PDB file of C-alpha atoms in Angstrom:
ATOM      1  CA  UNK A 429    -138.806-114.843-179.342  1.00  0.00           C
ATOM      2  CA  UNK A 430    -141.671-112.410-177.806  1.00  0.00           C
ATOM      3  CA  UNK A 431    -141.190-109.038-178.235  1.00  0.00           C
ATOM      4  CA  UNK A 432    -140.903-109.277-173.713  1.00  0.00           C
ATOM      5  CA  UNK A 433    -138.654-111.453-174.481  1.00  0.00           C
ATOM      6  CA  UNK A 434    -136.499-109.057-177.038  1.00  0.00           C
ATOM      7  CA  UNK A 435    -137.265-106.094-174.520  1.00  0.00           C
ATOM      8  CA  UNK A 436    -136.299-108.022-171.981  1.00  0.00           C
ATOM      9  CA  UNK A 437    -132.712-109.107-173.753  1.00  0.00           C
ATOM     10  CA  UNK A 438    -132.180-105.020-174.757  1.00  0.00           C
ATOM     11  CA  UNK A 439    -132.571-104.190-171.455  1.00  0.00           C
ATOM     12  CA  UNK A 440    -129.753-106.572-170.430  1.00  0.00           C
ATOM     13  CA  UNK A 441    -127.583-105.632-173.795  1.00  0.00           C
ATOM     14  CA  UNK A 442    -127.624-101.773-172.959  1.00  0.00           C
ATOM     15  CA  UNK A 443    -125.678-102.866-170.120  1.00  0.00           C
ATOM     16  CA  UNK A 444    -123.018-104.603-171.762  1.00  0.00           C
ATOM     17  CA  UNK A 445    -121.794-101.833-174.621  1.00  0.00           C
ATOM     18  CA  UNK A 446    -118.428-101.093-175.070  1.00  0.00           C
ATOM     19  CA  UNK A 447    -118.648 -97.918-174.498  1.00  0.00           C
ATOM     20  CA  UNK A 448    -121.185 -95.079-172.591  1.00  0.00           C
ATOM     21  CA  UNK A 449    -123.596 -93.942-175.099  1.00  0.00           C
ATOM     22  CA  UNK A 450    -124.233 -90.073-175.985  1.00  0.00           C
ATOM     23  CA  UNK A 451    -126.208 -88.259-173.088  1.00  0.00           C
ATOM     24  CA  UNK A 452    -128.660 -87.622-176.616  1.00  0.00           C
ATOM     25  CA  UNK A 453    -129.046 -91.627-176.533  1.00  0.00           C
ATOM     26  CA  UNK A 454    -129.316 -92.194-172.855  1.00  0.00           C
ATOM     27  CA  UNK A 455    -132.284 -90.178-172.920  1.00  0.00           C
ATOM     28  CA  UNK A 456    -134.017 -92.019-175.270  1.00  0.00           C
ATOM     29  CA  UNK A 457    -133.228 -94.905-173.721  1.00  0.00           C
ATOM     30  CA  UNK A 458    -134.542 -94.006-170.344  1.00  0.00           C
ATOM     31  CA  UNK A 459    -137.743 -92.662-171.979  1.00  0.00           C
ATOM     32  CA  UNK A 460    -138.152 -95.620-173.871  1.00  0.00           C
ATOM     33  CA  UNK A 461    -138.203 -97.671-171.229  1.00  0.00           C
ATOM     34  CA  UNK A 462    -139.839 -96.016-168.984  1.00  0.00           C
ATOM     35  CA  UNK A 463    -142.861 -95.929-171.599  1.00  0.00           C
ATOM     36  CA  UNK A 464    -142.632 -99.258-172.276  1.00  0.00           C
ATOM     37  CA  UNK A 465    -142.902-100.247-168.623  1.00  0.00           C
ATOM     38  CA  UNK A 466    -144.610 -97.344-166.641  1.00  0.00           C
ATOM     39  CA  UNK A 467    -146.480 -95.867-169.895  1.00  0.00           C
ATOM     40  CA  UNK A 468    -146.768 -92.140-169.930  1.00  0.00           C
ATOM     41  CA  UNK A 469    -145.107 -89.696-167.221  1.00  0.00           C
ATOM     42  CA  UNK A 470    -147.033 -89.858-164.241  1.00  0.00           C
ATOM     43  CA  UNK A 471    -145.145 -87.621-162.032  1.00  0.00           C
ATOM     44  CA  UNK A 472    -144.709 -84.127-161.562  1.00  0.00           C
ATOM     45  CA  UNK A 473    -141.661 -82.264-163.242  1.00  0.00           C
ATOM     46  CA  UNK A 474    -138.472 -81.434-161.399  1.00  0.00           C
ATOM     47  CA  UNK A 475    -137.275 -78.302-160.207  1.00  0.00           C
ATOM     48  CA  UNK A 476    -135.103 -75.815-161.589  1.00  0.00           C
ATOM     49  CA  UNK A 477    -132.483 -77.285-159.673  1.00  0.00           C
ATOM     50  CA  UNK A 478    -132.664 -80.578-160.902  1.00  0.00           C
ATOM     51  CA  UNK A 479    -131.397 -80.231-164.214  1.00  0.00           C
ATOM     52  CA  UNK A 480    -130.344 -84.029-164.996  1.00  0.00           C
ATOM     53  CA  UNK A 481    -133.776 -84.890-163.633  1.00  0.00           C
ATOM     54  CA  UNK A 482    -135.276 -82.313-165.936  1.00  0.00           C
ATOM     55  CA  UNK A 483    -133.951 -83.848-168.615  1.00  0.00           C
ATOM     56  CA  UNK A 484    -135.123 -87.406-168.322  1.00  0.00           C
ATOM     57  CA  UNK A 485    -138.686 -86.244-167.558  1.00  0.00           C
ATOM     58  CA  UNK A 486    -139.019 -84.419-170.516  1.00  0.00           C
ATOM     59  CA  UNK A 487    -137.740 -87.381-172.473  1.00  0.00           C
ATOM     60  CA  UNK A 488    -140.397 -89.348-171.032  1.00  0.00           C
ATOM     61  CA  UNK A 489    -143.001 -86.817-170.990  1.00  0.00           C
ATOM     62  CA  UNK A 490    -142.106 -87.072-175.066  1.00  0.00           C
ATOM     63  CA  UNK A 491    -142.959 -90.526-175.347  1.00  0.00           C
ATOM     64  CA  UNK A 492    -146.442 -89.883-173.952  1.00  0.00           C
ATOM     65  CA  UNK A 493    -148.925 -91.905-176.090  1.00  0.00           C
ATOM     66  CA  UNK A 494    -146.744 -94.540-176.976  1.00  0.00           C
ATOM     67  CA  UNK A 495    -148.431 -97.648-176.597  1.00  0.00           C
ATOM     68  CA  UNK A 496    -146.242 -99.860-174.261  1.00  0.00           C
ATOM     69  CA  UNK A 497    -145.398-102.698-176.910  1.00  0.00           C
ATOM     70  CA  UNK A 498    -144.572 -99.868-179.449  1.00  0.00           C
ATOM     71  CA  UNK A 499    -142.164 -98.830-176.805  1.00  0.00           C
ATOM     72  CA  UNK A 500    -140.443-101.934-176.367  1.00  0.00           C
ATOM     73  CA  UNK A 501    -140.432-102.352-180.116  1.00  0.00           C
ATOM     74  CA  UNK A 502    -138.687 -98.622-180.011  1.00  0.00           C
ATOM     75  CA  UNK A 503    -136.936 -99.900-177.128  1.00  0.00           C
ATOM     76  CA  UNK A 504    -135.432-102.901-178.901  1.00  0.00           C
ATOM     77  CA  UNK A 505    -134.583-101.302-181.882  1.00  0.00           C
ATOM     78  CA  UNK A 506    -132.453 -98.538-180.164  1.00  0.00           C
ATOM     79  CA  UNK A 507    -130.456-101.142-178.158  1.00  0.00           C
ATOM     80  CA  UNK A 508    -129.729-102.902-181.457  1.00  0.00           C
ATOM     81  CA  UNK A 509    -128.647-100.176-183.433  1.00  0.00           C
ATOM     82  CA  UNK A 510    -126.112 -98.796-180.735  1.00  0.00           C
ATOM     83  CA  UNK A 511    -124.952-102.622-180.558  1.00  0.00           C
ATOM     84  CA  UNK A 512    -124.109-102.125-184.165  1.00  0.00           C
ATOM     85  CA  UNK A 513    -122.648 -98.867-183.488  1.00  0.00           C
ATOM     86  CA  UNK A 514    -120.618 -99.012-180.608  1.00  0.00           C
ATOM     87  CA  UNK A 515    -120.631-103.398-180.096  1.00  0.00           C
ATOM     88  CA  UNK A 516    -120.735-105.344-177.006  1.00  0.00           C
ATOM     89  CA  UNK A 517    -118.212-105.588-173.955  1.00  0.00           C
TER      90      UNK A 517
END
């Protein structure tokens, strides 16, 4: 399996868990994937206001760097441990 292929099954997976992952996860998640198929932030940062969107930006913003395929490897590897964690739906 390519790792698209693997990124591509992760990004269906996350979808399926048994349970909502920690806010702490679902950052790393987002910025993860984001990396993997945006690459680094490329938009300005929220507001004050905007605290959730804050938070996601600077979870990106993070990642900046990352190669894309060292993303999705990231990416992949996430996914799989919270399906050992918390298991599929």
């Amino acid at each position: 399996m390519s790792l698209d292929e693997k990124f591509n099954k992760a990004a269906e997976d996350v979808n399926k868990l048994k349970s909502k992952p920690s806010n702490e996860d679902l950052l790393e998640i987002y910025a993860l994937y984001k990396q993997a198929t945006v690459g680094d932030v490329n938009t300005d940062r929220p507001g004050l206001l905007d605290v959730k969107g804050k938070a996601k930006w600077d979870a990106w913003s993070g990642k900046k760097g990352v190669s894309k395929d060292q993303a999705k490897e990231q990416y992949v590897a996430k996914v799989q441990s919270l399906i050992d964690s918390i298991g599929l739906a």
